[in-house]
PDB file of C-alpha atoms and ligand atoms in Angstrom:
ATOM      1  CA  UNK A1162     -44.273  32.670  34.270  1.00 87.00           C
ATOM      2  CA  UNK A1163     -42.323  29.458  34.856  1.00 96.00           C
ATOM      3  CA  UNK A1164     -43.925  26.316  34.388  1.00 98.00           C
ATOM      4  CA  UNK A1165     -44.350  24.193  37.748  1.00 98.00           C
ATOM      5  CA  UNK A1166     -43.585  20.899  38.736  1.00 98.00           C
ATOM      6  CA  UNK A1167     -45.260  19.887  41.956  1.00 98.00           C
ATOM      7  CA  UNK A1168     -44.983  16.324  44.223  1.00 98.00           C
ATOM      8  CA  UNK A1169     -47.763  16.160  46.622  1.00 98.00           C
ATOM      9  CA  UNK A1170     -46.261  13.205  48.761  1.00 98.00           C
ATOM     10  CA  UNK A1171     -49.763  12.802  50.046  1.00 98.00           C
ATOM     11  CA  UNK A1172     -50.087  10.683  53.602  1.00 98.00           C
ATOM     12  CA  UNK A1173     -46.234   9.182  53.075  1.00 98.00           C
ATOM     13  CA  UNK A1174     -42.636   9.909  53.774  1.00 98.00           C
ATOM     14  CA  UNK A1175     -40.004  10.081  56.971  1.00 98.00           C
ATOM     15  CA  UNK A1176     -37.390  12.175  57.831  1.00 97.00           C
ATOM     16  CA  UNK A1177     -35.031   9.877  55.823  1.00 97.00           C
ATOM     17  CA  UNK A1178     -37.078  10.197  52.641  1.00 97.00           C
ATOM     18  CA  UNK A1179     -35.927  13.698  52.421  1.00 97.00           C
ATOM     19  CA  UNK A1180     -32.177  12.795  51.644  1.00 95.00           C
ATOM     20  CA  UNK A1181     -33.637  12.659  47.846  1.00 94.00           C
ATOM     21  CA  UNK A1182     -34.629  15.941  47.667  1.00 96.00           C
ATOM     22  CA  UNK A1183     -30.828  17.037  46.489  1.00 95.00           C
ATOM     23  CA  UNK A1184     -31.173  14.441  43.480  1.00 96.00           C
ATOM     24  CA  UNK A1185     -33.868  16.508  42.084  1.00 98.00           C
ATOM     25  CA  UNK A1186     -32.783  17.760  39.081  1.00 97.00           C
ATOM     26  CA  UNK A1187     -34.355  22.330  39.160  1.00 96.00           C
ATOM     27  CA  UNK A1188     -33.766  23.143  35.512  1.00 97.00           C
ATOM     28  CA  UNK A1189     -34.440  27.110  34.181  1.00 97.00           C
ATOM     29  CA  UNK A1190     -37.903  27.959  33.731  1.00 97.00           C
ATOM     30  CA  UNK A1191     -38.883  25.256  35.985  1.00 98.00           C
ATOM     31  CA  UNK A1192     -40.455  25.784  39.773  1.00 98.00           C
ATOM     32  CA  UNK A1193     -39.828  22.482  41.582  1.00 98.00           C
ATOM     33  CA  UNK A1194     -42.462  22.063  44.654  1.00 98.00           C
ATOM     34  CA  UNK A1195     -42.289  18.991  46.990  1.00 98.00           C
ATOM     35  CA  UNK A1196     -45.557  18.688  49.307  1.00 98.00           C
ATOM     36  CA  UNK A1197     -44.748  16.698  52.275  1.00 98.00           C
ATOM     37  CA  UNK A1198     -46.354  15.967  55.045  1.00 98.00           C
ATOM     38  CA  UNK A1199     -46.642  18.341  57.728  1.00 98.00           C
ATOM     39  CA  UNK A1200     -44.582  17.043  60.056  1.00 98.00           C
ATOM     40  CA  UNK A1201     -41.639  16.860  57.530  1.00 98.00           C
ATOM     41  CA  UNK A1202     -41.994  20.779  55.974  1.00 98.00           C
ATOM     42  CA  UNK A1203     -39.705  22.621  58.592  1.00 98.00           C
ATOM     43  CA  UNK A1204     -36.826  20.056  57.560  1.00 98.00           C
ATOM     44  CA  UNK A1205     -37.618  19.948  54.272  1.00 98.00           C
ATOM     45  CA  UNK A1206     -37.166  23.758  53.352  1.00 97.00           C
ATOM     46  CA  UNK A1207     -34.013  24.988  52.819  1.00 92.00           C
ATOM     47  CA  UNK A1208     -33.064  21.395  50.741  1.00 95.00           C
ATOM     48  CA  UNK A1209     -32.919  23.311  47.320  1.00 94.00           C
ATOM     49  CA  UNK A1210     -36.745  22.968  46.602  1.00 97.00           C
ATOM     50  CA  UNK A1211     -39.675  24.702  47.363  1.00 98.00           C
ATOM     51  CA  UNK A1212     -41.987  23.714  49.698  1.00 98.00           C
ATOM     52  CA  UNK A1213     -45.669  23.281  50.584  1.00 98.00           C
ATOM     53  CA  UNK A1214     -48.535  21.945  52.667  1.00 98.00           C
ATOM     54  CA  UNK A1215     -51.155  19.460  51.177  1.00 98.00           C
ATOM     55  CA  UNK A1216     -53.984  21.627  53.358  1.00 98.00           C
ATOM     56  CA  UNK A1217     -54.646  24.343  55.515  1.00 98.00           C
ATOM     57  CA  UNK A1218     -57.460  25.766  57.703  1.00 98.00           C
ATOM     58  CA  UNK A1219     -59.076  28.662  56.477  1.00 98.00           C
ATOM     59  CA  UNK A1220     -58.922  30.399  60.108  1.00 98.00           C
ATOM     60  CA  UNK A1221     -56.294  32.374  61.443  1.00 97.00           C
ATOM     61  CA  UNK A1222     -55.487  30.704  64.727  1.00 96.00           C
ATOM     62  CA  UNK A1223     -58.211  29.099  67.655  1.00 97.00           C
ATOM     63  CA  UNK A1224     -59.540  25.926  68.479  1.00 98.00           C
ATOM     64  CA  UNK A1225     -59.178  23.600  65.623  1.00 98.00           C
ATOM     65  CA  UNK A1226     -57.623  20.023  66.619  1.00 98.00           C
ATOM     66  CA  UNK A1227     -55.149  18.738  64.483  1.00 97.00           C
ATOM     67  CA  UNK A1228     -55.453  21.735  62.166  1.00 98.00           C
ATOM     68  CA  UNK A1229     -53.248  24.184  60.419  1.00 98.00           C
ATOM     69  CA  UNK A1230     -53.061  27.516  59.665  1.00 98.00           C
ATOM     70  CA  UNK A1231     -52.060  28.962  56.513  1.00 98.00           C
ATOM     71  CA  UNK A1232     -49.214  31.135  58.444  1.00 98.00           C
ATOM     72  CA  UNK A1233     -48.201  28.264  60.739  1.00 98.00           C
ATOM     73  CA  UNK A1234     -47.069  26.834  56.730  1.00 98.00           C
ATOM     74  CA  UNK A1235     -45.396  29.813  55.743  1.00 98.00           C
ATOM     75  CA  UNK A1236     -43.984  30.173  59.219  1.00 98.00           C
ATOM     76  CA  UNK A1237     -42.604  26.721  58.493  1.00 98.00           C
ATOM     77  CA  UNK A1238     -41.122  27.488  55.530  1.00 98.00           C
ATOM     78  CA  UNK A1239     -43.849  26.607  52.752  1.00 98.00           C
ATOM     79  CA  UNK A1240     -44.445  29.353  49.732  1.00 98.00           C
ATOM     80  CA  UNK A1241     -47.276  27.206  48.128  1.00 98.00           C
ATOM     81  CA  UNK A1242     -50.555  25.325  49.663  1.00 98.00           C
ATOM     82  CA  UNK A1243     -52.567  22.626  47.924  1.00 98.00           C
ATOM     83  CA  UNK A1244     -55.923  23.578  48.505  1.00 98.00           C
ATOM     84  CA  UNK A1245     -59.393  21.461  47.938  1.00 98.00           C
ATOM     85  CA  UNK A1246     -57.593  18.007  46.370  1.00 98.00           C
ATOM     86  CA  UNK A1247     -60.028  15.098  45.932  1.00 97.00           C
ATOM     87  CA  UNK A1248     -59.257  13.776  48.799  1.00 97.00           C
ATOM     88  CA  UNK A1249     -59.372  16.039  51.158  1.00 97.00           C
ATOM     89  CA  UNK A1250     -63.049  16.954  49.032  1.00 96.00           C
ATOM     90  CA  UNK A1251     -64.025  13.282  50.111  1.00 94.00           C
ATOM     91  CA  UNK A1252     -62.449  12.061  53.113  1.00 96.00           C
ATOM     92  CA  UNK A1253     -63.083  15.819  54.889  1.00 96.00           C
ATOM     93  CA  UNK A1254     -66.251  16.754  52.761  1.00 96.00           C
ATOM     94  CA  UNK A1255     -64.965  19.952  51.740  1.00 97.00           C
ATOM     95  CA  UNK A1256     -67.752  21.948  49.109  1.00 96.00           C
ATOM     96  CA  UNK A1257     -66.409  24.554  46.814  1.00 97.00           C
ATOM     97  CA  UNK A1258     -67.083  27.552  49.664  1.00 97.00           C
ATOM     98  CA  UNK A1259     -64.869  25.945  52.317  1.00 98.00           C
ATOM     99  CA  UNK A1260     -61.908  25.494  49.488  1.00 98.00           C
ATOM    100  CA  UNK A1261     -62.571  29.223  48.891  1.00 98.00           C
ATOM    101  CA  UNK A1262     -62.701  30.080  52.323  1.00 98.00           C
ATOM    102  CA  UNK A1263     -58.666  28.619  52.462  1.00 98.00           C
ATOM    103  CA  UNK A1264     -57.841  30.458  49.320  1.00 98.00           C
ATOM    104  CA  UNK A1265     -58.311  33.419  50.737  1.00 98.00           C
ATOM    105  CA  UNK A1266     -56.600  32.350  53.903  1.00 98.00           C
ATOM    106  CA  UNK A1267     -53.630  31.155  51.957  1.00 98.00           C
ATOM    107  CA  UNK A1268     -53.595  34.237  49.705  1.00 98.00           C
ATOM    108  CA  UNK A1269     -53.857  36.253  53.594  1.00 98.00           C
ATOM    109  CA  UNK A1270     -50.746  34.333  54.578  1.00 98.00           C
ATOM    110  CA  UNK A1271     -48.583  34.882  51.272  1.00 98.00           C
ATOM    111  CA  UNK A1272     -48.848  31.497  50.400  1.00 98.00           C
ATOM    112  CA  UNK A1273     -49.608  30.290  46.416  1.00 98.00           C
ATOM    113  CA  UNK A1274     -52.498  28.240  46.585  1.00 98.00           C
ATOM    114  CA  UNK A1275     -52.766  25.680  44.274  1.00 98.00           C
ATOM    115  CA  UNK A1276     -56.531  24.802  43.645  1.00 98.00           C
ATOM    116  CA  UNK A1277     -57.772  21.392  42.220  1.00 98.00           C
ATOM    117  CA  UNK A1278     -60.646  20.503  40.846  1.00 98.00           C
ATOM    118  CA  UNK A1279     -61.737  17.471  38.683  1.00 98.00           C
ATOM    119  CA  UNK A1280     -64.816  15.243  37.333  1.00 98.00           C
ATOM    120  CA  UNK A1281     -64.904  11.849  38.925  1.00 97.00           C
ATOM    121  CA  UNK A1282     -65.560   8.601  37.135  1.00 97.00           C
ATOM    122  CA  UNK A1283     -69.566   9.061  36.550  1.00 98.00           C
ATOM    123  CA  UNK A1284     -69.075  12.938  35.717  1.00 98.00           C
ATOM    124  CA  UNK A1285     -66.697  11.941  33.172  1.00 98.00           C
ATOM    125  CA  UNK A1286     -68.801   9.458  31.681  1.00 97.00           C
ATOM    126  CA  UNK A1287     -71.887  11.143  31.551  1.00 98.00           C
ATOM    127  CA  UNK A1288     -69.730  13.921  30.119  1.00 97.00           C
ATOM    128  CA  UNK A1289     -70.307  16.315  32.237  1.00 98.00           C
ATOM    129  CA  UNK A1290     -66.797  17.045  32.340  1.00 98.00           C
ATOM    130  CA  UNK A1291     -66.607  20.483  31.119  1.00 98.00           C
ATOM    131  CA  UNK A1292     -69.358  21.717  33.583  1.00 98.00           C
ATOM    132  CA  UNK A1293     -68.444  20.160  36.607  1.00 97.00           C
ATOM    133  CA  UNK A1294     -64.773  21.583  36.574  1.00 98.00           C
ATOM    134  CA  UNK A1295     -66.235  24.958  35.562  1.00 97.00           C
ATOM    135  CA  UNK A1296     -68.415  24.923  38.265  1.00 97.00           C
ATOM    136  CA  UNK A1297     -65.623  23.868  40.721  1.00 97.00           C
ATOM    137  CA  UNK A1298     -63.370  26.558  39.607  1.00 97.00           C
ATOM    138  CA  UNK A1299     -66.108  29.327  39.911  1.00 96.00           C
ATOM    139  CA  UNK A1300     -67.150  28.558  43.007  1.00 97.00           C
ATOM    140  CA  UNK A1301     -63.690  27.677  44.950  1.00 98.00           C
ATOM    141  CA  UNK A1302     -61.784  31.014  43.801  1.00 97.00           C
ATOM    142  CA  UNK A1303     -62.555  34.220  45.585  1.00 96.00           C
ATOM    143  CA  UNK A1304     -63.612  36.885  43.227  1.00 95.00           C
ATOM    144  CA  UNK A1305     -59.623  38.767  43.758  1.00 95.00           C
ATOM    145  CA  UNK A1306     -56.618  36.316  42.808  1.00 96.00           C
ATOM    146  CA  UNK A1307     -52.893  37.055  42.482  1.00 96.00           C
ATOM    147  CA  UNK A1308     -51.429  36.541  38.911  1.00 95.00           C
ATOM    148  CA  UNK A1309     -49.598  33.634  40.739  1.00 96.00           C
ATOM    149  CA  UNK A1310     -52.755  31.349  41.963  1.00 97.00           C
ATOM    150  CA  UNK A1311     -52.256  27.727  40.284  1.00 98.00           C
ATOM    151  CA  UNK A1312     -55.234  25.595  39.281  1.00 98.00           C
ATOM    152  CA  UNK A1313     -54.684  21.868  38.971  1.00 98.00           C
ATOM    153  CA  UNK A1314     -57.069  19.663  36.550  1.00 98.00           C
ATOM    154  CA  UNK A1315     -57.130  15.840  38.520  1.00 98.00           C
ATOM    155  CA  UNK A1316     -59.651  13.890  37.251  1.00 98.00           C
ATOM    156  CA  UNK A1317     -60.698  11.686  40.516  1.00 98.00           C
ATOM    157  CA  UNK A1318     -60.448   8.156  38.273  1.00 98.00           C
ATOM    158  CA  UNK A1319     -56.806   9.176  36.913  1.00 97.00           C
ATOM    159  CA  UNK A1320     -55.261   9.705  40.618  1.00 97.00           C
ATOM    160  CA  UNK A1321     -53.133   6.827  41.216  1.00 96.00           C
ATOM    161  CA  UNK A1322     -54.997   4.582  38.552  1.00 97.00           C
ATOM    162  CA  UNK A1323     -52.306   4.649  36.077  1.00 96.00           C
ATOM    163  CA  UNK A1324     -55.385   5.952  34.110  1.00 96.00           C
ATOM    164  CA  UNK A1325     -55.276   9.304  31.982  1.00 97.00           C
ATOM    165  CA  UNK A1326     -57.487  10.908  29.939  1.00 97.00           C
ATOM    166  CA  UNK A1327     -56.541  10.913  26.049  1.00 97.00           C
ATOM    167  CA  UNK A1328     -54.500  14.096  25.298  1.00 98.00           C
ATOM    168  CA  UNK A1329     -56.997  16.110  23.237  1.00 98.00           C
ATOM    169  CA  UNK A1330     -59.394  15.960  26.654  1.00 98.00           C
ATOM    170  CA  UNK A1331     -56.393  17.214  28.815  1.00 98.00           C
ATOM    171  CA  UNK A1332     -56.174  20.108  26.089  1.00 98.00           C
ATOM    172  CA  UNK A1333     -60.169  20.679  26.142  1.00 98.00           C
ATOM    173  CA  UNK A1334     -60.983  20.383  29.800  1.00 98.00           C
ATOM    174  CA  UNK A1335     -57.026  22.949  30.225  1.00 98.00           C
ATOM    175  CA  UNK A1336     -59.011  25.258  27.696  1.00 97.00           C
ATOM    176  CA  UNK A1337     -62.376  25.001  29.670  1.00 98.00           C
ATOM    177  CA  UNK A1338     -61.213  25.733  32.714  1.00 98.00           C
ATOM    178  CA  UNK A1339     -58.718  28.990  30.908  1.00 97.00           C
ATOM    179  CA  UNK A1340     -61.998  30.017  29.678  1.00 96.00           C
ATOM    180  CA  UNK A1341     -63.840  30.318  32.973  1.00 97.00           C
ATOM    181  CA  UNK A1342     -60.490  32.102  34.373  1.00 97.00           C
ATOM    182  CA  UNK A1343     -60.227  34.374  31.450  1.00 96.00           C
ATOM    183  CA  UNK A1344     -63.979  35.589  31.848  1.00 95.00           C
ATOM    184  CA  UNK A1345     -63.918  36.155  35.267  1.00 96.00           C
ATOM    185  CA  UNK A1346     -60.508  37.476  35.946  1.00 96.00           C
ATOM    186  CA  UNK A1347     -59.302  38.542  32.554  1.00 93.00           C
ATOM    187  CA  UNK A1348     -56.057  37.675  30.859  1.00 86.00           C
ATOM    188  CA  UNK A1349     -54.164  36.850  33.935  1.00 87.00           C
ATOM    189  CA  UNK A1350     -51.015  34.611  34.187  1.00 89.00           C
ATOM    190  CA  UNK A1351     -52.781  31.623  36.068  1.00 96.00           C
ATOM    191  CA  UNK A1352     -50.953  28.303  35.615  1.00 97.00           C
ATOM    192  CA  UNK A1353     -53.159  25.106  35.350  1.00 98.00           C
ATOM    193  CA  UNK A1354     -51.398  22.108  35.915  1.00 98.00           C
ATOM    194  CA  UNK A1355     -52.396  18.428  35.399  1.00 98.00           C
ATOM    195  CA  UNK A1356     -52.343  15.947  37.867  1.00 98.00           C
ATOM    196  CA  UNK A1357     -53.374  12.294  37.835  1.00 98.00           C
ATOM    197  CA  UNK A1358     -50.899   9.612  36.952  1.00 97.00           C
ATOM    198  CA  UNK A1359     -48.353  11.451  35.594  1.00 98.00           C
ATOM    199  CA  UNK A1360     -45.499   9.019  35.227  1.00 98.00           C
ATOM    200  CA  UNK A1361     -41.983   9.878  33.397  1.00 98.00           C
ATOM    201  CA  UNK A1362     -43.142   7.292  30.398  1.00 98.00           C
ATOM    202  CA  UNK A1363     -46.186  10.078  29.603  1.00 98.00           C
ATOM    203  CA  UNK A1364     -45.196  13.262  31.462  1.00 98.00           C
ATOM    204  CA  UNK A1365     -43.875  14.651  27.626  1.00 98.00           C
ATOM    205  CA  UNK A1366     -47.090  13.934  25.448  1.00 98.00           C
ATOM    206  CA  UNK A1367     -49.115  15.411  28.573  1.00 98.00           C
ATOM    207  CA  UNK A1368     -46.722  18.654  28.809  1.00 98.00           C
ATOM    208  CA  UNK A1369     -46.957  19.054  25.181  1.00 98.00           C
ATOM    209  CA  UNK A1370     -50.436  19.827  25.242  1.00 98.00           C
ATOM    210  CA  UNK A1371     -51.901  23.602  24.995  1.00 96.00           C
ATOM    211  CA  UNK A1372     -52.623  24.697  28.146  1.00 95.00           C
ATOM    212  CA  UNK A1373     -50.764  22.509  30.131  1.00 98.00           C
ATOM    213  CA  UNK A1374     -48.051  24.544  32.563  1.00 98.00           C
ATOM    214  CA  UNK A1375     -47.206  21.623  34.264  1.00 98.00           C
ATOM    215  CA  UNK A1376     -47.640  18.707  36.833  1.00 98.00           C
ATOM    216  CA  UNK A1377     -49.248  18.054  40.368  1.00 98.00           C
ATOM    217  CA  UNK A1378     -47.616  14.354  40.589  1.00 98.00           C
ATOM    218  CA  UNK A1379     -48.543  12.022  43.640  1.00 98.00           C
ATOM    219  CA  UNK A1380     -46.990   8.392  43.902  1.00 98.00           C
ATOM    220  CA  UNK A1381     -44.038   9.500  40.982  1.00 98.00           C
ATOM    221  CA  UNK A1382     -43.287  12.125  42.783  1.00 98.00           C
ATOM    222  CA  UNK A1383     -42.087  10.027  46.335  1.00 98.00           C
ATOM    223  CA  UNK A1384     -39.308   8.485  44.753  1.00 97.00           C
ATOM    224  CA  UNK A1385     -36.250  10.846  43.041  1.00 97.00           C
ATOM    225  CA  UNK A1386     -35.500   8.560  39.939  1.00 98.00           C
ATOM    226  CA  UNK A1387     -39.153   9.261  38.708  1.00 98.00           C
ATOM    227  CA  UNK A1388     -39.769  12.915  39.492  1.00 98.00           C
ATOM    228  CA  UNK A1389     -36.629  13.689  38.121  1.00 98.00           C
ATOM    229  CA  UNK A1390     -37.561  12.607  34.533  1.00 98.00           C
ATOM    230  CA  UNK A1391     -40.910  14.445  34.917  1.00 98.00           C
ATOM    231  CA  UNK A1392     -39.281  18.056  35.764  1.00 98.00           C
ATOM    232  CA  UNK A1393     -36.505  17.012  32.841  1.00 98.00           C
ATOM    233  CA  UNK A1394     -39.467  16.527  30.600  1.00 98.00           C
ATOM    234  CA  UNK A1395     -40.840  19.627  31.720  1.00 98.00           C
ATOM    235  CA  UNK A1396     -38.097  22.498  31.249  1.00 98.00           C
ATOM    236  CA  UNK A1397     -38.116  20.411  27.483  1.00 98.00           C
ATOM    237  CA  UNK A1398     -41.247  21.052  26.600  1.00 97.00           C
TER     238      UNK A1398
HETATM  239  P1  PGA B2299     -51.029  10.377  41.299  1.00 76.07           P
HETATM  240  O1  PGA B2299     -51.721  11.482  42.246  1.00 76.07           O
HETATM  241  O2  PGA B2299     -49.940  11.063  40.533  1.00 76.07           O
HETATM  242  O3  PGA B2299     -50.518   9.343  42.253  1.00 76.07           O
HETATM  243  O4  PGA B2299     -52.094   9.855  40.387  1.00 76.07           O
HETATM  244  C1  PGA B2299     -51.916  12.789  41.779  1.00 76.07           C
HETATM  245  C2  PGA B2299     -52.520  13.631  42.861  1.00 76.07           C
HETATM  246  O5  PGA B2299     -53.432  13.167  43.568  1.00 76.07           O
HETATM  247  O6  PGA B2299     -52.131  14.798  43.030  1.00 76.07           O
END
């Protein structure tokens, strides 16, 4: 399976910020996934990167304002979804069961979801760590998932702190949440990517780490002359 570098450009970019897509650098062995916003995806595909939304509704079609469904992405031109970020788990209140109920719409629609879960700052201090991001990836993954489904460890306090845990817990909490993939699905070829403030000055001591098949990068990921570095140090590790 390749590894995967991913750029969810979160609640930023314009048309003209997509010029920068052709200074990405796509090395062998290495998916490269930008996550725009919505309203750049359809111009986005097709610029030598894969593409994919930051959300999706877990319904088909109907009466959902200001919603999307998981085909109307694909339709657009995504192949890959971010499903259940932080984010979205606090400024939407999504639970586990409504990120499970858009994994299986994503997975309806062809699309690779890519799940995240992670501790926040009081989990991770009371070290509760390991249990909260088992419990989050038991209970927002149906109980059938494609070899391709990507998990995504974010601890809330790292996103856009410049914070990261120390490398040994990126390697535990990678082989925690394998673990709770391994006994529920069996030896499958799920990719679990970090996220949370990967920058091109640590992206190589975090992608050297067991476990790790790459990177779900947020603010280094808007601008080409810091991704770039990260999917270099990627296809070296
Ligand atoms: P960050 O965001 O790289 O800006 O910390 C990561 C994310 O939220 O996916």
């Amino acid at each position: 399976m390749n590894k995967l570098a991913a750029g969810n450009w979160k609640m930023n970019g314009m048309r003209a910020d997509l010029d920068q897509l052709g200074q990405l650098p796509t090395p062998a062995g290495v998916e490269v996934l930008i996550c725009p916003p919505a309203t750049l995806l359809a111009e986005a595909a097709g610029r030598g990167v894969l593409v994919g939304g930051q959300d999706c509704h877990s319904a088909t079609a109907g009466a959902h304002t200001g919603d999307l469904s998981a085909a109307m992405l694909a339709d657009a031109g995504a192949s890959h979804v971010i499903l259940g970020h932080s984010e979205r788990r606090s400024d939407h209140g999504e639970g586990n069961a409504d990120v499970r109920a858009k994994v299986a719409a994503a997975l309806t629609a062809g699309l690779v979801p890519i799940v995240c879960v992670g501790e926040s700052a009081a989990q991770y201090e009371a070290g509760d760590t390991a249990a909260v991001v088992r419990a989050q990836v038991t209970g927002s993954l149906p109980d059938t998932i494609p070899d391709t489904l990507v998990v995504a460890y974010e601890p809330i306090w790292a996103i856009g702190t410049g914070l990261i845990p120390s490398l040994q817990q990126i390697a535990d909490t990678h082989g925690v949440i394998r673990e709770a993939l391994r006994a529920r699905y069996g030896d499958r070829g799920v990719r679990v990517l970090y996220g949370g403030s990967v920058k091109p000055g640590n992206a190589a001591d975090i992608f050297a780490q067991p476990g790790v098949d790459g990177a779900l990068v947020g603010g280094a990921s808007l601008k080409a002359a810091d991704f770039g570095p990260i999917i270099t140090a990627l296809a070296a590790s």
